[in-house]
XYZ file of C-alpha atoms in Angstrom:
566
model
C 0.156 -0.284 0.082
C 3.092 2.552 0.985
C 4.675 1.711 -2.368
C 1.375 2.225 -4.544
C 1.184 5.483 -3.073
C 4.910 6.309 -3.514
C 4.062 5.335 -7.213
C 1.087 7.532 -7.396
C 2.833 10.442 -5.844
C 5.220 10.293 -8.355
C 3.224 10.227 -11.604
C 1.405 13.117 -9.460
C 4.586 15.398 -9.716
C 5.394 13.583 -13.318
C 1.891 15.436 -14.517
C 2.345 18.422 -12.888
C 6.244 19.099 -14.245
C 4.855 18.646 -18.169
C 3.076 20.516 -20.319
C -0.468 19.164 -21.177
C -0.819 17.351 -24.844
C -0.529 19.780 -27.886
C -3.958 21.445 -28.261
C -6.730 19.818 -30.133
C -6.539 21.501 -33.536
C -8.920 20.072 -36.188
C -6.297 18.692 -38.460
C -6.468 18.982 -42.566
C -9.519 20.992 -41.939
C -7.761 24.433 -43.003
C -5.812 24.157 -46.696
C -2.780 25.842 -47.521
C -4.032 29.147 -48.933
C -1.722 29.506 -51.934
C -1.290 27.640 -54.686
C 2.334 26.800 -54.433
C 3.528 24.437 -51.673
C 4.138 26.588 -47.686
C 7.610 27.991 -47.701
C 8.024 30.178 -43.847
C 9.954 33.346 -44.248
C 8.330 34.185 -40.487
C 6.586 31.526 -37.735
C 4.318 31.902 -35.018
C 5.534 33.527 -32.090
C 8.888 34.517 -33.931
C 10.402 37.368 -32.126
C 10.083 40.870 -33.671
C 10.220 44.934 -32.458
C 8.077 45.460 -29.330
C 5.466 42.234 -30.431
C 5.204 38.993 -30.917
C 4.658 37.764 -34.622
C 1.326 36.599 -34.473
C 1.024 34.232 -37.725
C 2.692 32.587 -40.593
C 4.446 34.588 -43.177
C 4.413 32.743 -46.326
C 6.519 33.431 -48.976
C 5.134 34.075 -52.491
C 8.481 33.487 -54.576
C 9.899 36.899 -54.276
C 6.413 38.464 -56.171
C 3.330 39.654 -56.190
C -0.237 38.867 -57.212
C -0.054 34.904 -56.528
C -3.876 34.049 -56.052
C -5.075 33.836 -52.281
C -7.638 31.444 -51.438
C -9.578 30.800 -48.361
C -8.540 27.917 -46.479
C -11.899 26.367 -45.525
C -15.819 27.028 -46.046
C -16.866 30.189 -44.256
C -18.047 33.814 -45.040
C -16.009 37.139 -45.284
C -16.381 38.871 -41.758
C -14.408 41.892 -42.260
C -11.987 43.856 -44.316
C -9.129 46.111 -43.188
C -7.227 48.641 -45.753
C -4.886 50.478 -43.611
C -1.047 52.368 -44.468
C 0.868 50.147 -41.943
C 0.318 47.095 -40.423
C -1.863 44.422 -42.003
C -2.061 46.690 -45.194
C -5.213 45.199 -47.344
C -6.505 42.264 -45.590
C -9.238 39.764 -45.663
C -10.885 38.218 -42.654
C -12.968 34.859 -42.901
C -14.802 33.424 -40.429
C -15.532 29.313 -40.339
C -18.231 27.576 -38.931
C -15.977 25.464 -36.747
C -15.205 28.389 -34.432
C -12.079 29.668 -36.032
C -11.201 33.103 -38.107
C -8.648 32.922 -40.867
C -6.695 36.585 -41.700
C -4.859 37.105 -45.160
C -2.988 40.329 -45.133
C -0.349 42.686 -47.236
C -2.954 41.623 -50.276
C -3.129 43.647 -53.623
C -6.520 43.223 -55.309
C -9.504 41.421 -53.682
C -11.469 39.426 -56.046
C -13.744 42.126 -58.000
C -17.354 41.800 -56.500
C -15.285 42.234 -52.779
C -13.111 45.083 -54.615
C -16.323 46.870 -55.833
C -17.942 46.788 -52.569
C -14.959 48.083 -50.968
C -14.434 50.910 -53.234
C -18.505 52.018 -52.445
C -17.789 51.632 -48.803
C -14.792 53.934 -48.933
C -16.671 56.415 -50.978
C -19.563 56.174 -48.603
C -17.322 57.093 -45.512
C -15.106 59.460 -47.247
C -12.144 57.671 -45.958
C -10.051 55.179 -47.857
C -8.752 53.593 -44.508
C -11.217 51.063 -43.430
C -11.715 48.535 -40.900
C -15.328 47.124 -41.540
C -17.649 44.305 -40.614
C -19.253 42.294 -43.417
C -22.938 41.138 -42.914
C -22.219 36.772 -43.075
C -24.612 36.843 -46.059
C -22.984 39.043 -48.089
C -19.701 36.964 -49.424
C -19.782 33.264 -48.689
C -16.927 31.407 -49.499
C -16.021 27.575 -50.114
C -12.834 26.364 -49.368
C -10.526 27.400 -52.102
C -12.324 30.109 -53.385
C -10.373 32.988 -54.747
C -9.938 35.345 -52.469
C -7.511 37.960 -53.674
C -3.952 38.484 -55.254
C -0.984 38.372 -52.388
C 0.914 41.503 -52.284
C 3.415 43.333 -50.342
C 0.868 46.421 -48.707
C 0.955 47.978 -45.440
C 3.435 47.135 -42.863
C 5.516 44.389 -45.592
C 8.946 44.634 -45.882
C 8.838 42.283 -49.096
C 6.565 40.531 -50.902
C 4.578 37.242 -48.861
C 1.346 36.601 -47.214
C 0.961 36.726 -43.687
C -1.806 34.319 -42.452
C -3.427 33.666 -39.183
C -5.823 31.556 -37.183
C -7.684 33.105 -34.446
C -10.386 32.041 -32.148
C -13.488 33.972 -33.554
C -14.923 33.917 -30.135
C -11.965 36.393 -27.937
C -10.013 36.628 -31.299
C -7.012 35.135 -29.442
C -4.189 34.049 -31.935
C -3.507 30.523 -32.644
C -0.296 28.756 -33.796
C -1.004 27.495 -37.725
C 1.636 24.868 -37.308
C -0.808 23.378 -35.084
C -3.715 22.640 -37.451
C -1.480 19.890 -39.858
C -0.776 21.990 -43.111
C 1.920 20.367 -45.137
C 4.898 21.442 -44.190
C 8.042 18.655 -43.721
C 9.939 19.113 -40.633
C 12.770 17.020 -39.252
C 15.204 19.746 -37.877
C 15.450 20.262 -34.308
C 15.688 23.661 -32.879
C 19.348 25.305 -32.543
C 20.313 26.598 -29.008
C 22.995 29.151 -29.486
C 23.610 30.834 -26.029
C 22.632 30.978 -22.412
C 22.455 34.124 -20.357
C 22.618 33.964 -16.518
C 21.256 36.928 -14.451
C 21.462 37.773 -10.643
C 18.015 38.281 -9.583
C 18.717 39.828 -6.472
C 18.922 43.145 -9.103
C 16.821 43.903 -11.606
C 17.279 42.758 -15.037
C 17.575 46.185 -16.182
C 20.498 47.035 -13.720
C 23.077 44.335 -14.929
C 24.427 42.703 -17.970
C 23.950 39.029 -18.208
C 26.848 36.518 -17.955
C 26.640 34.881 -21.284
C 27.243 31.362 -21.794
C 28.817 29.506 -24.874
C 27.268 26.126 -25.296
C 28.933 23.383 -27.296
C 27.239 20.725 -29.429
C 27.537 17.274 -28.192
C 25.645 15.502 -30.669
C 22.343 16.000 -31.955
C 20.109 18.308 -30.063
C 22.854 18.468 -27.436
C 24.414 21.170 -26.294
C 26.785 21.451 -22.666
C 28.299 24.523 -21.268
C 31.018 24.288 -18.287
C 30.310 24.772 -14.532
C 29.506 28.415 -13.699
C 30.053 29.415 -10.384
C 28.238 32.654 -9.235
C 28.401 35.116 -6.442
C 24.546 35.388 -6.409
C 22.450 32.953 -4.300
C 19.435 33.736 -6.867
C 19.804 33.502 -10.300
C 17.383 32.873 -13.709
C 18.601 32.205 -17.002
C 17.813 33.182 -20.763
C 17.982 31.836 -23.861
C 19.425 32.431 -27.596
C 17.395 29.805 -29.947
C 16.032 29.632 -33.246
C 14.204 27.200 -35.526
C 13.486 26.153 -39.262
C 12.196 23.438 -41.173
C 13.086 21.039 -43.643
C 14.834 22.329 -46.853
C 14.848 25.984 -45.255
C 17.813 28.628 -44.274
C 15.106 31.055 -42.701
C 15.885 31.320 -38.700
C 12.380 31.346 -37.409
C 11.237 31.418 -33.652
C 11.018 28.464 -30.937
C 7.799 27.029 -30.138
C 8.220 25.783 -26.732
C 10.741 25.773 -23.730
C 10.896 24.511 -20.182
C 13.148 25.163 -17.438
C 14.544 22.383 -15.255
C 16.748 22.329 -11.764
C 18.021 19.020 -11.452
C 15.526 17.056 -13.463
C 12.643 18.965 -12.048
C 10.821 21.148 -14.392
C 10.460 24.812 -13.016
C 8.442 26.675 -15.486
C 8.090 26.977 -19.391
C 6.573 28.854 -22.220
C 4.569 28.158 -25.520
C 3.984 29.659 -28.438
C 0.069 29.801 -28.972
C -3.115 31.735 -27.843
C -1.419 34.890 -27.987
C -3.999 38.143 -27.886
C -2.666 41.416 -29.972
C -3.879 42.888 -26.966
C -1.146 41.030 -24.488
C 1.545 41.136 -28.271
C 3.589 43.914 -26.555
C 4.669 41.859 -23.801
C 7.450 40.190 -25.843
C 9.586 43.102 -24.420
C 8.360 41.438 -20.765
C 9.880 38.126 -22.331
C 13.380 38.972 -23.980
C 16.172 40.948 -22.204
C 14.827 44.207 -23.541
C 18.184 46.224 -22.120
C 20.449 43.215 -24.006
C 18.467 43.729 -27.175
C 18.186 47.466 -27.149
C 22.670 47.949 -27.145
C 22.287 46.008 -30.033
C 22.535 42.361 -28.642
C 21.142 39.024 -29.214
C 17.478 38.504 -28.540
C 17.431 36.452 -25.032
C 14.083 34.831 -24.208
C 13.752 35.140 -20.655
C 13.208 31.129 -18.624
C 11.553 33.398 -16.126
C 8.317 35.261 -15.279
C 9.079 38.838 -14.646
C 6.639 40.322 -11.961
C 5.063 43.088 -14.449
C 4.387 40.160 -17.162
C 0.609 39.617 -16.978
C -1.452 36.981 -18.773
C 2.271 35.809 -19.776
C 2.910 32.955 -22.136
C 4.724 31.252 -19.271
C 3.422 28.017 -17.192
C 5.084 27.858 -13.837
C 5.346 24.032 -12.771
C 7.163 24.303 -9.407
C 8.152 28.236 -9.776
C 8.694 31.233 -11.347
C 12.213 30.636 -12.872
C 14.378 32.164 -10.185
C 16.122 29.256 -9.045
C 17.536 29.197 -4.917
C 21.374 28.398 -5.219
C 21.824 29.291 -1.328
C 22.735 25.516 -0.759
C 25.867 25.714 -2.238
C 25.262 22.357 -4.161
C 25.866 22.060 -7.786
C 22.338 22.542 -9.820
C 22.397 20.934 -13.236
C 20.093 23.635 -15.464
C 18.636 22.017 -18.432
C 16.799 24.172 -21.143
C 14.346 21.909 -23.192
C 13.435 23.252 -27.066
C 11.502 22.048 -28.908
C 9.203 23.116 -32.430
C 5.709 22.567 -33.043
C 6.371 19.044 -34.589
C 8.093 17.757 -31.481
C 11.894 17.928 -32.452
C 13.656 18.840 -29.514
C 17.321 20.159 -28.486
C 18.569 20.448 -24.978
C 21.388 22.444 -23.581
C 22.538 21.961 -20.181
C 25.019 23.935 -17.712
C 26.046 23.419 -14.222
C 26.026 26.287 -12.013
C 26.845 26.688 -8.447
C 26.943 29.518 -5.849
C 29.992 30.326 -4.413
C 29.305 31.662 -1.009
C 30.651 35.111 -1.705
C 28.070 37.323 -2.544
C 28.349 41.133 -4.643
C 28.276 43.966 -3.029
C 25.256 45.281 -4.061
C 25.469 49.023 -5.684
C 21.648 50.707 -5.995
C 21.629 52.598 -8.961
C 20.967 56.124 -8.835
C 17.134 57.453 -9.070
C 13.624 57.014 -7.619
C 12.964 53.408 -7.554
C 9.770 51.969 -8.732
C 7.968 48.781 -8.881
C 5.815 46.978 -11.083
C 2.126 46.389 -10.213
C 1.866 49.584 -8.199
C 1.546 53.664 -9.268
C 3.904 56.146 -8.095
C 4.812 59.746 -9.248
C 8.286 61.435 -9.729
C 7.807 65.438 -8.787
C 10.069 68.377 -9.486
C 9.334 71.867 -9.617
C 8.591 72.055 -13.347
C 8.604 68.125 -14.689
C 6.601 65.154 -13.099
C 6.163 61.390 -14.331
C 3.272 59.140 -13.427
C 4.342 55.383 -13.884
C 1.292 53.496 -13.821
C 0.811 49.882 -12.122
C 1.179 47.965 -15.607
C 3.827 49.850 -16.984
C 7.094 48.350 -15.543
C 7.807 44.671 -15.549
C 10.715 44.175 -13.034
C 11.271 46.915 -10.500
C 14.040 49.730 -11.742
C 15.695 52.972 -10.483
C 14.620 55.606 -12.992
C 16.909 57.997 -12.639
C 15.877 62.348 -13.520
C 17.925 65.350 -14.478
C 17.406 68.649 -15.822
C 18.850 70.504 -18.661
C 18.778 74.413 -19.625
C 18.267 74.695 -23.377
C 18.052 78.069 -25.670
C 16.580 76.562 -28.771
C 14.451 78.648 -30.922
C 10.419 77.467 -30.434
C 11.859 75.491 -27.434
C 9.515 76.902 -24.353
C 10.852 74.134 -21.279
C 13.960 72.697 -19.645
C 15.273 69.430 -21.153
C 14.173 66.784 -18.634
C 15.754 63.653 -19.405
C 13.516 60.717 -18.031
C 14.936 56.963 -17.476
C 16.670 54.735 -20.002
C 15.854 53.486 -23.376
C 17.044 49.974 -22.468
C 14.024 50.216 -19.951
C 10.761 48.967 -21.566
C 7.201 50.695 -20.889
C 3.940 48.415 -21.487
C 1.688 51.179 -20.954
C 2.368 54.634 -21.554
C 3.792 56.767 -18.835
C 2.449 60.515 -18.333
C 4.899 63.035 -18.823
C 3.826 66.947 -17.093
C 5.935 69.745 -17.644
C 5.625 73.343 -16.631
C 7.082 76.129 -19.549
C 9.480 78.539 -18.220
C 7.866 81.636 -19.749
C 4.505 82.738 -19.849
C 2.654 81.834 -22.938
C -0.156 83.373 -24.973
C -3.348 81.771 -25.587
C -2.459 81.118 -29.362
C 0.948 79.396 -28.275
C -0.513 77.585 -26.118
C -2.901 76.600 -28.264
C 0.364 75.162 -30.470
C 2.599 73.259 -27.937
C 3.779 69.813 -28.233
C 5.859 67.445 -26.023
C 8.751 66.227 -27.868
C 11.055 63.016 -27.201
C 14.392 63.131 -28.017
C 16.573 59.850 -28.040
C 19.281 59.502 -30.132
C 18.214 60.763 -33.604
C 15.170 59.738 -33.282
C 12.325 62.707 -32.242
C 8.756 62.170 -32.120
C 5.606 64.786 -30.554
C 2.581 64.330 -28.927
C 0.095 66.779 -28.699
C -0.352 68.200 -24.945
C -3.466 68.493 -22.714
C -3.301 71.382 -20.308
C -3.936 71.324 -16.633
C -3.452 74.663 -15.370
C 0.461 75.548 -15.893
C 1.572 72.239 -16.724
C 1.312 70.712 -20.282
C 0.509 66.763 -20.104
C 1.027 63.802 -22.857
C 1.677 60.105 -22.569
C 4.701 58.015 -23.928
C 5.365 54.379 -24.535
C 9.783 55.049 -24.088
C 11.807 56.895 -21.900
C 14.242 59.706 -23.216
C 14.530 63.404 -23.142
C 11.423 65.586 -22.865
C 10.671 69.320 -23.654
C 8.139 71.616 -24.554
C 7.857 73.427 -28.170
C 5.613 75.934 -29.932
C 4.974 75.100 -33.331
C 3.656 77.375 -35.524
C 4.386 75.674 -39.037
C 1.767 73.940 -40.996
C 2.967 71.162 -43.108
C 3.163 71.228 -46.844
C 1.243 69.412 -49.486
C 3.901 68.400 -52.366
C 2.813 67.625 -55.813
C 4.313 64.586 -57.190
C 5.280 64.889 -60.827
C 3.281 67.681 -62.141
C 2.454 71.595 -60.745
C -1.008 73.165 -60.711
C -2.230 73.847 -64.265
C -0.462 70.782 -65.820
C -2.319 68.945 -68.692
C -2.581 65.193 -67.382
C -3.882 63.817 -70.597
C -1.385 60.799 -70.611
C -1.310 60.260 -67.135
C -2.851 57.308 -65.711
C -2.871 58.850 -61.799
C -2.119 61.986 -60.010
C -0.040 61.834 -56.548
C 1.339 64.272 -53.660
C 3.102 63.819 -50.348
C 2.985 65.962 -47.004
C 6.038 67.107 -45.561
C 6.179 68.971 -41.842
C 8.749 70.296 -39.463
C 8.086 67.990 -36.978
C 7.367 64.862 -38.534
C 3.761 64.315 -37.846
C 0.697 64.809 -39.908
C -2.418 63.820 -41.231
C -4.278 64.382 -44.383
C -7.901 65.759 -43.334
C -9.328 65.490 -46.736
C -9.001 65.372 -50.417
C -11.778 66.948 -52.808
C -11.934 66.910 -56.811
C -14.251 69.431 -57.910
C -15.719 69.736 -54.149
C -16.161 65.979 -53.575
C -14.713 63.759 -51.934
C -11.876 61.893 -53.737
C -10.217 58.362 -52.907
C -6.150 58.723 -52.533
C -4.503 55.218 -51.449
C -1.692 55.678 -49.088
C 0.362 52.746 -48.699
C 3.067 52.376 -46.057
C 2.009 56.282 -45.358
C 4.341 57.171 -48.213
C 2.397 59.050 -51.099
C -1.225 59.346 -51.717
C -2.260 58.228 -54.925
C -5.509 58.805 -56.801
C -5.190 56.830 -60.343
C -7.782 58.018 -62.307
C -11.105 56.488 -62.753
C -14.965 57.366 -63.675
C -15.031 60.235 -60.736
C -12.421 62.060 -62.993
C -13.855 62.384 -66.196
C -11.911 64.362 -69.281
C -11.619 68.063 -68.512
C -10.988 70.757 -66.162
C -10.452 69.801 -62.838
C -9.771 71.433 -59.103
C -8.147 69.087 -56.640
C -8.223 70.591 -53.049
C -5.737 68.922 -50.051
C -6.136 69.944 -46.434
C -3.358 68.395 -44.320
C -2.711 69.480 -40.090
C 0.301 68.944 -38.509
C 0.420 67.593 -34.397
C 0.284 71.129 -33.321
C -2.915 71.381 -34.742
C -1.260 73.861 -37.575
C -3.675 73.452 -40.854
C -2.977 73.923 -44.752
C -5.232 73.940 -47.664
C -3.600 73.570 -51.230
C -5.496 73.366 -54.337
C -4.078 72.065 -57.802
C -5.677 72.450 -61.098
C -5.365 70.374 -63.925
C -6.257 69.040 -67.040
C -6.925 65.236 -68.379
């Protein structure tokens, strides 16, 4: 009886120390959305600046206009047209509770293209994000949807393809749905990193540990003697599939301490609301300074709704017993191919002398404020991932248009999840006209961004999701509308389009309206670059007047009129 109890307990511990089986998603329900074999340039969960990659990037043979097909029966439920992001995208709802998304498209199929154009003129907006009635565009598995392209945030021709749960729009890993993609390659582990967790992860540089291959899927490192009794680890790893040289992301990793599972992560079921938490999953400081991606094998205290699963801890390993701990990280892809890296670690009994960095201490899951005579900043409870000291200093500045001191807040190596509120008091009394044209500018190296301020008495306020140097500017210079390849009065009888761009002294503007002969006209603005109108039935032969109204972040507006003949 005692022996049976022990066996039951061991089985219970073993079950708790492992991931459950893979999600039971339908296999072979969805087809390849292209007519060529699947070849990935990016996979689900891949690490990107400020976000996880939320689908598959399917190669289109380095060209555009390949046919894109519906992956299964359903109906088109939504379309999106935007300058960045997805560019031109189609959403298809399926009766089994999933939604597929097809992005960076060129032309939709003719009936949908006509519907979109009519909708743009109805709303007087090129950008759309519209739901579509379920009975309007039903599709069958293999129905032609659109031509592949390179629109929006795409850097080269490809199809970005997603599968979501329709009920909550959580993105799921398409590689778990049985798509035909040969993969018998193991993930590769390039390096490990060790952190002293008596400190903030943002107030140290990790010890980078090289690993040596010892057979297929096996990596080892020498004993590491450490001066901290509490440590955590991170890793650099990548995956690929058979016949591909693309270095893609890994699906799963689990950290073991002396063969006991501590913590792991899986790349599945990530929502767009949570995708910025990538900055809590990686060593942001190392990456921001030009170093490699390091994926934490611990859960930072400010990472909410994380991709981690804790088996016996949060990933911080207690070495205070002075014994050698054999730490292993097992990395898998979605097809079960795995690799393991092992490093023995030991506390040397001599703790490092703590050095508290300068600045006010802030903590995740707490609201706190820094205050001075002319600068304040507020850090919300969901803004930081780890505790950290945030330094502040004030700089005098004498630049035309600048009406405050410069306030240096924090370091760009510290990521923020939510925006912090920055409040600055001008150095001089401003007229009502000047107050109405105040923006707050953030500077980091050569990068500058501005936000329109709100006023609370004599304090100007704006929200930012990065640290840097902040100051107030009076901007009374309107943007400029610049014609491309024509001048007012031009004869464009042989032209197929008309185009313009907009420039601004502070680099942030928007086009409020485009009119042809007093009626709204649809200009595209792919990738936020040039505004282009291709001549159609809205511009018959004859004399025409084009009016463009643009506005910058401070509220300065310009109205530019061009006359031309077709």
